[in-house]
PDB file of C-alpha atoms in Angstrom:
ATOM      1  CA  MET A  27       1.105 -16.471  -4.890  1.00  0.00           C
ATOM      2  CA  LYS A  28      -0.433 -16.488  -2.304  1.00  0.00           C
ATOM      3  CA  VAL A  29      -1.209 -13.193  -1.241  1.00  0.00           C
ATOM      4  CA  ALA A  30      -2.227 -10.946   2.072  1.00  0.00           C
ATOM      5  CA  LEU A  31      -4.409  -8.146   1.260  1.00  0.00           C
ATOM      6  CA  PHE A  32      -4.557  -5.499   3.800  1.00  0.00           C
ATOM      7  CA  GLY A  33      -6.623  -2.672   3.120  1.00  0.00           C
ATOM      8  CA  ALA A  34      -9.038  -4.829   0.761  1.00  0.00           C
ATOM      9  CA  THR A  35     -12.192  -3.068   1.360  1.00  0.00           C
ATOM     10  CA  GLY A  36     -10.938   0.521  -0.132  1.00  0.00           C
ATOM     11  CA  ARG A  37     -10.730   2.311  -3.380  1.00  0.00           C
ATOM     12  CA  VAL A  38      -7.236   1.088  -4.300  1.00  0.00           C
ATOM     13  CA  GLY A  39      -7.107  -2.566  -2.254  1.00  0.00           C
ATOM     14  CA  SER A  40     -10.398  -3.479  -4.002  1.00  0.00           C
ATOM     15  CA  SER A  41      -9.021  -2.728  -7.348  1.00  0.00           C
ATOM     16  CA  LEU A  42      -6.163  -4.721  -6.215  1.00  0.00           C
ATOM     17  CA  LEU A  43      -8.000  -7.877  -4.881  1.00  0.00           C
ATOM     18  CA  ASN A  44      -9.889  -7.913  -8.368  1.00  0.00           C
ATOM     19  CA  LYS A  45      -6.630  -7.811 -10.364  1.00  0.00           C
ATOM     20  CA  LEU A  46      -4.851 -10.428  -7.735  1.00  0.00           C
ATOM     21  CA  ILE A  47      -7.945 -13.191  -8.478  1.00  0.00           C
ATOM     22  CA  GLU A  48      -7.870 -12.089 -12.081  1.00  0.00           C
ATOM     23  CA  GLU A  49      -4.774 -13.097 -12.612  1.00  0.00           C
ATOM     24  CA  GLY A  50      -4.942 -16.228 -10.896  1.00  0.00           C
ATOM     25  CA  HIS A  51      -3.345 -15.822  -7.102  1.00  0.00           C
ATOM     26  CA  GLU A  52      -4.963 -16.830  -3.878  1.00  0.00           C
ATOM     27  CA  VAL A  53      -5.709 -14.027  -1.490  1.00  0.00           C
ATOM     28  CA  THR A  54      -6.161 -13.538   1.627  1.00  0.00           C
ATOM     29  CA  ALA A  55      -7.891 -10.274   2.803  1.00  0.00           C
ATOM     30  CA  LEU A  56      -8.392  -9.223   6.451  1.00  0.00           C
ATOM     31  CA  VAL A  57     -11.310  -7.168   6.640  1.00  0.00           C
ATOM     32  CA  ARG A  58     -13.265  -5.296   9.595  1.00  0.00           C
ATOM     33  CA  ASP A  59     -17.216  -5.767   7.568  1.00  0.00           C
ATOM     34  CA  GLU A  60     -17.401  -9.189   5.331  1.00  0.00           C
ATOM     35  CA  ASN A  61     -19.876  -7.504   4.246  1.00  0.00           C
ATOM     36  CA  ARG A  62     -18.449  -4.946   1.851  1.00  0.00           C
ATOM     37  CA  ILE A  63     -16.636  -7.374  -0.059  1.00  0.00           C
ATOM     38  CA  LYS A  64     -18.431  -7.410  -2.999  1.00  0.00           C
ATOM     39  CA  GLN A  65     -17.114 -11.063  -4.276  1.00  0.00           C
ATOM     40  CA  ALA A  66     -16.857 -14.506  -3.404  1.00  0.00           C
ATOM     41  CA  HIS A  67     -14.364 -16.751  -5.214  1.00  0.00           C
ATOM     42  CA  LYS A  68     -12.929 -20.244  -4.281  1.00  0.00           C
ATOM     43  CA  SER A  69      -8.770 -18.397  -4.469  1.00  0.00           C
ATOM     44  CA  LEU A  70     -10.445 -15.765  -1.798  1.00  0.00           C
ATOM     45  CA  THR A  71     -10.496 -16.166   1.819  1.00  0.00           C
ATOM     46  CA  ILE A  72     -11.649 -13.578   4.134  1.00  0.00           C
ATOM     47  CA  VAL A  73     -10.124 -13.138   7.755  1.00  0.00           C
ATOM     48  CA  LYS A  74     -12.751 -11.266  10.002  1.00  0.00           C
ATOM     49  CA  GLY A  75     -10.772  -8.489  11.976  1.00  0.00           C
ATOM     50  CA  ASP A  76      -8.916  -5.497  12.650  1.00  0.00           C
ATOM     51  CA  ALA A  77      -5.375  -4.683  11.237  1.00  0.00           C
ATOM     52  CA  LYS A  78      -4.549  -3.245  14.612  1.00  0.00           C
ATOM     53  CA  ASN A  79      -5.039  -6.616  16.481  1.00  0.00           C
ATOM     54  CA  SER A  80      -2.042  -8.964  16.150  1.00  0.00           C
ATOM     55  CA  GLN A  81      -3.665 -11.831  16.233  1.00  0.00           C
ATOM     56  CA  ASP A  82      -5.733 -11.231  13.227  1.00  0.00           C
ATOM     57  CA  VAL A  83      -2.617 -10.202  11.280  1.00  0.00           C
ATOM     58  CA  LYS A  84      -0.865 -13.361  11.934  1.00  0.00           C
ATOM     59  CA  ASN A  85      -3.995 -15.147  10.980  1.00  0.00           C
ATOM     60  CA  THR A  86      -3.637 -13.232   7.583  1.00  0.00           C
ATOM     61  CA  ILE A  87      -0.473 -13.424   7.140  1.00  0.00           C
ATOM     62  CA  ARG A  88      -0.204 -16.816   8.259  1.00  0.00           C
ATOM     63  CA  ASP A  89       0.481 -19.245   4.448  1.00  0.00           C
ATOM     64  CA  THR A  90       1.301 -16.698   2.616  1.00  0.00           C
ATOM     65  CA  HIS A  91       3.948 -15.639   0.429  1.00  0.00           C
ATOM     66  CA  ALA A  92       3.798 -11.705  -0.028  1.00  0.00           C
ATOM     67  CA  ILE A  93       1.844  -8.910   1.814  1.00  0.00           C
ATOM     68  CA  LEU A  94       0.099  -6.127   0.110  1.00  0.00           C
ATOM     69  CA  SER A  95      -1.194  -3.241   1.819  1.00  0.00           C
ATOM     70  CA  ALA A  96      -3.862  -0.727   0.899  1.00  0.00           C
ATOM     71  CA  LEU A  97      -4.655   0.716   4.324  1.00  0.00           C
ATOM     72  CA  ASN A  98      -5.464   3.794   4.907  1.00  0.00           C
ATOM     73  CA  THR A  99      -5.447   6.005   7.605  1.00  0.00           C
ATOM     74  CA  ASP A 100      -9.173   5.930   8.749  1.00  0.00           C
ATOM     75  CA  GLY A 101      -8.558   9.533  10.392  1.00  0.00           C
ATOM     76  CA  ALA A 102      -7.280   7.718  13.148  1.00  0.00           C
ATOM     77  CA  THR A 103      -3.776   6.161  13.736  1.00  0.00           C
ATOM     78  CA  THR A 104      -4.118   2.666  12.136  1.00  0.00           C
ATOM     79  CA  LEU A 105      -1.451   2.622   9.643  1.00  0.00           C
ATOM     80  CA  SER A 106       1.304   3.429  12.721  1.00  0.00           C
ATOM     81  CA  VAL A 107      -0.256   0.581  14.769  1.00  0.00           C
ATOM     82  CA  ALA A 108      -0.753  -1.773  12.176  1.00  0.00           C
ATOM     83  CA  ILE A 109       2.286  -1.909  10.935  1.00  0.00           C
ATOM     84  CA  PRO A 110       4.476  -3.248  13.776  1.00  0.00           C
ATOM     85  CA  HIS A 111       2.277  -6.191  13.808  1.00  0.00           C
ATOM     86  CA  ILE A 112       2.415  -6.824   9.858  1.00  0.00           C
ATOM     87  CA  ILE A 113       6.474  -6.788  10.054  1.00  0.00           C
ATOM     88  CA  GLU A 114       6.548  -8.806  13.121  1.00  0.00           C
ATOM     89  CA  ALA A 115       4.500 -11.453  11.497  1.00  0.00           C
ATOM     90  CA  MET A 116       6.859 -11.211   8.260  1.00  0.00           C
ATOM     91  CA  TYR A 117       9.642 -12.408  10.334  1.00  0.00           C
ATOM     92  CA  GLU A 118       7.719 -14.812  12.186  1.00  0.00           C
ATOM     93  CA  TYR A 119       6.560 -16.501   9.238  1.00  0.00           C
ATOM     94  CA  ASP A 120       9.864 -15.905   6.789  1.00  0.00           C
ATOM     95  CA  ILE A 121       7.831 -13.749   4.927  1.00  0.00           C
ATOM     96  CA  SER A 122      10.200 -10.801   3.077  1.00  0.00           C
ATOM     97  CA  LYS A 123       8.530  -8.953   0.545  1.00  0.00           C
ATOM     98  CA  ILE A 124       5.885  -6.311   1.150  1.00  0.00           C
ATOM     99  CA  VAL A 125       4.296  -3.539  -0.797  1.00  0.00           C
ATOM    100  CA  THR A 126       2.400  -0.986   0.459  1.00  0.00           C
ATOM    101  CA  VAL A 127       0.462   2.018  -0.610  1.00  0.00           C
ATOM    102  CA  GLY A 128       1.729   5.370   0.733  1.00  0.00           C
ATOM    103  CA  THR A 129       0.772   9.359  -0.587  1.00  0.00           C
ATOM    104  CA  ALA A 130       3.235  11.530  -2.438  1.00  0.00           C
ATOM    105  CA  GLY A 131       3.705  13.833   0.866  1.00  0.00           C
ATOM    106  CA  ILE A 132       5.902  11.377   2.492  1.00  0.00           C
ATOM    107  CA  LEU A 133       8.018  11.525  -1.270  1.00  0.00           C
ATOM    108  CA  GLN A 134      11.411  14.389  -1.152  1.00  0.00           C
ATOM    109  CA  SER A 135      10.381  17.748  -2.066  1.00  0.00           C
ATOM    110  CA  ARG A 136      11.765  18.488  -5.225  1.00  0.00           C
ATOM    111  CA  LEU A 137      11.878  21.877  -4.607  1.00  0.00           C
ATOM    112  CA  GLN A 138      13.550  21.409  -1.222  1.00  0.00           C
ATOM    113  CA  PRO A 139      14.984  18.193  -0.999  1.00  0.00           C
ATOM    114  CA  ALA A 140      16.149  17.807   2.745  1.00  0.00           C
ATOM    115  CA  LEU A 141      12.209  18.234   3.181  1.00  0.00           C
ATOM    116  CA  TYR A 142       9.159  15.294   2.575  1.00  0.00           C
ATOM    117  CA  ARG A 143       6.575  16.874   0.304  1.00  0.00           C
ATOM    118  CA  PHE A 144       4.479  17.716   2.984  1.00  0.00           C
ATOM    119  CA  GLN A 145       6.344  19.401   4.929  1.00  0.00           C
ATOM    120  CA  SER A 146       7.528  21.779   1.738  1.00  0.00           C
ATOM    121  CA  SER A 147       5.725  24.610  -0.598  1.00  0.00           C
ATOM    122  CA  GLU A 148       4.539  22.220  -2.862  1.00  0.00           C
ATOM    123  CA  SER A 149       1.688  20.361  -0.238  1.00  0.00           C
ATOM    124  CA  LYS A 150      -1.702  22.191  -0.662  1.00  0.00           C
ATOM    125  CA  ARG A 151      -3.335  20.627   2.502  1.00  0.00           C
ATOM    126  CA  LYS A 152      -3.633  22.288   5.180  1.00  0.00           C
ATOM    127  CA  THR A 153      -3.556  19.068   7.761  1.00  0.00           C
ATOM    128  CA  THR A 154      -0.331  17.139   8.035  1.00  0.00           C
ATOM    129  CA  ARG A 155      -2.031  14.202  10.383  1.00  0.00           C
ATOM    130  CA  ALA A 156      -2.560  11.411   7.618  1.00  0.00           C
ATOM    131  CA  ALA A 157       1.080  11.723   5.627  1.00  0.00           C
ATOM    132  CA  GLU A 158       2.729  11.844   9.263  1.00  0.00           C
ATOM    133  CA  GLU A 159       1.140   8.336   9.778  1.00  0.00           C
ATOM    134  CA  HIS A 160       2.493   7.221   6.328  1.00  0.00           C
ATOM    135  CA  LEU A 161       5.349   8.440   7.620  1.00  0.00           C
ATOM    136  CA  LYS A 162       5.548   6.148  10.416  1.00  0.00           C
ATOM    137  CA  VAL A 163       5.436   3.363   8.184  1.00  0.00           C
ATOM    138  CA  TYR A 164       8.510   4.035   5.819  1.00  0.00           C
ATOM    139  CA  LYS A 165      10.735   4.813   8.853  1.00  0.00           C
ATOM    140  CA  ALA A 166       9.007   1.126  10.254  1.00  0.00           C
ATOM    141  CA  LEU A 167       9.843  -0.601   6.390  1.00  0.00           C
ATOM    142  CA  ALA A 168      13.018   1.346   6.224  1.00  0.00           C
ATOM    143  CA  ASP A 169      14.353  -0.138   9.576  1.00  0.00           C
ATOM    144  CA  THR A 170      14.293  -3.549   8.762  1.00  0.00           C
ATOM    145  CA  SER A 171      15.909  -6.095   6.394  1.00  0.00           C
ATOM    146  CA  LEU A 172      12.736  -6.990   4.465  1.00  0.00           C
ATOM    147  CA  LYS A 173      12.237  -6.374   1.075  1.00  0.00           C
ATOM    148  CA  TRP A 174       9.671  -3.489   0.974  1.00  0.00           C
ATOM    149  CA  THR A 175       8.185  -0.970  -1.651  1.00  0.00           C
ATOM    150  CA  ILE A 176       5.912   2.239  -0.882  1.00  0.00           C
ATOM    151  CA  VAL A 177       4.001   3.389  -3.610  1.00  0.00           C
ATOM    152  CA  CYS A 178       2.636   6.902  -3.293  1.00  0.00           C
ATOM    153  CA  PRO A 179       0.262   8.181  -5.678  1.00  0.00           C
ATOM    154  CA  THR A 180      -0.608  11.845  -6.033  1.00  0.00           C
ATOM    155  CA  TYR A 181      -4.346  13.091  -6.235  1.00  0.00           C
ATOM    156  CA  LEU A 182      -6.504   9.848  -6.476  1.00  0.00           C
ATOM    157  CA  PRO A 183      -9.712  10.261  -8.265  1.00  0.00           C
ATOM    158  CA  ASP A 184     -11.653   7.074  -8.436  1.00  0.00           C
ATOM    159  CA  GLY A 185     -11.611   5.382 -12.023  1.00  0.00           C
ATOM    160  CA  ASP A 186     -10.398   1.878 -13.011  1.00  0.00           C
ATOM    161  CA  GLU A 187      -6.871   0.921 -14.933  1.00  0.00           C
ATOM    162  CA  THR A 188      -6.174   2.861 -17.917  1.00  0.00           C
ATOM    163  CA  ASP A 189      -3.832   2.379 -21.232  1.00  0.00           C
ATOM    164  CA  GLN A 190      -2.337   5.605 -20.294  1.00  0.00           C
ATOM    165  CA  VAL A 191       1.361   5.689 -19.236  1.00  0.00           C
ATOM    166  CA  ILE A 192       2.317   5.679 -15.491  1.00  0.00           C
ATOM    167  CA  ARG A 193       5.457   7.289 -14.332  1.00  0.00           C
ATOM    168  CA  ALA A 194       7.551   6.439 -11.418  1.00  0.00           C
ATOM    169  CA  GLU A 195      10.503   8.067  -9.933  1.00  0.00           C
ATOM    170  CA  LYS A 196      11.985   6.737  -6.877  1.00  0.00           C
ATOM    171  CA  ASN A 197      11.745   8.799  -3.906  1.00  0.00           C
ATOM    172  CA  MET A 198      10.301  11.646  -5.565  1.00  0.00           C
ATOM    173  CA  LEU A 199       7.131  12.436  -7.463  1.00  0.00           C
ATOM    174  CA  PRO A 200       7.722  12.679 -11.474  1.00  0.00           C
ATOM    175  CA  LYS A 201       7.637  16.271 -12.476  1.00  0.00           C
ATOM    176  CA  ASP A 202       4.614  17.826 -12.926  1.00  0.00           C
ATOM    177  CA  GLY A 203       2.596  15.175 -11.965  1.00  0.00           C
ATOM    178  CA  LYS A 204      -0.960  15.945 -11.131  1.00  0.00           C
ATOM    179  CA  LEU A 205      -3.092  12.564 -10.647  1.00  0.00           C
ATOM    180  CA  ILE A 206      -3.611   9.134 -11.336  1.00  0.00           C
ATOM    181  CA  THR A 207      -6.477   6.728 -10.735  1.00  0.00           C
ATOM    182  CA  ALA A 208      -7.029   4.175  -8.027  1.00  0.00           C
ATOM    183  CA  GLY A 209      -7.116   1.376 -10.514  1.00  0.00           C
ATOM    184  CA  ASP A 210      -3.732   2.306 -12.270  1.00  0.00           C
ATOM    185  CA  THR A 211      -2.176   3.038  -8.414  1.00  0.00           C
ATOM    186  CA  ALA A 212      -3.518  -0.844  -7.981  1.00  0.00           C
ATOM    187  CA  LYS A 213      -1.472  -2.273 -11.158  1.00  0.00           C
ATOM    188  CA  PHE A 214       1.012  -0.784 -10.153  1.00  0.00           C
ATOM    189  CA  ILE A 215       1.290  -2.580  -6.819  1.00  0.00           C
ATOM    190  CA  TYR A 216       0.771  -5.410  -8.618  1.00  0.00           C
ATOM    191  CA  ASN A 217       3.448  -5.042 -11.063  1.00  0.00           C
ATOM    192  CA  GLU A 218       5.910  -4.206  -8.095  1.00  0.00           C
ATOM    193  CA  LEU A 219       4.896  -7.260  -6.383  1.00  0.00           C
ATOM    194  CA  LEU A 220       5.758  -9.470  -9.303  1.00  0.00           C
ATOM    195  CA  GLU A 221       8.825  -7.600 -11.095  1.00  0.00           C
ATOM    196  CA  SER A 222      10.321  -5.798  -7.505  1.00  0.00           C
ATOM    197  CA  ASN A 223      11.423  -3.141  -9.628  1.00  0.00           C
ATOM    198  CA  TYR A 224      11.543  -0.369  -7.054  1.00  0.00           C
ATOM    199  CA  PRO A 225      12.853  -2.585  -3.714  1.00  0.00           C
ATOM    200  CA  TYR A 226      13.609  -0.483  -0.608  1.00  0.00           C
ATOM    201  CA  CYS A 227      12.753   2.608  -1.801  1.00  0.00           C
ATOM    202  CA  ARG A 228       9.496   4.928  -1.613  1.00  0.00           C
ATOM    203  CA  VAL A 229       8.440   5.433  -5.574  1.00  0.00           C
ATOM    204  CA  GLY A 230       6.217   8.106  -6.356  1.00  0.00           C
ATOM    205  CA  ILE A 231       3.830   7.937  -9.653  1.00  0.00           C
ATOM    206  CA  CYS A 232       1.332   9.782 -11.422  1.00  0.00           C
ATOM    207  CA  TYR A 233       0.352  10.403 -15.000  1.00  0.00           C
TER     208      TYR A 233
END
């Protein structure tokens, strides 16, 4: 499969990149700094650019079969600016499948189901800015006919793929979920790319 990857230099994105290449897929990755990609591989095409630039996004998505986005908020509006460009390019090139990394904050609250977790007493974060950016991505994708999934990990420490059982639940964080490593988050996203177990929804993941 030919996959377009956004956010390839981040913790989850770099694990995803390694997983995709190890499993024999062709990857086109959009990066601002080529020096942050640590490996060269015949299956990897690097596009130097910015996800906030529509032409750079189109150059990345063209000739691929599916989109993976591990973009983070960068303390700014990267997500909310990039997602319309990604959606537009997907329609232009007739690509339907996208799996993105979100945050557990945009899942529904288990205690107050009418609220998102970041709006409820379940959230311990002092600022909601990052969750609000991820929420814009969710709302944008939900308003499309694309086959989308937003994978929403809870606390995300560094760490490789493990043999631990990953619990998952549609639109909510599994009960008493505390953490999941970046490597296992990448593994879950990769499996979702291939299997489409959670189409058209947010999915909370943890151990």
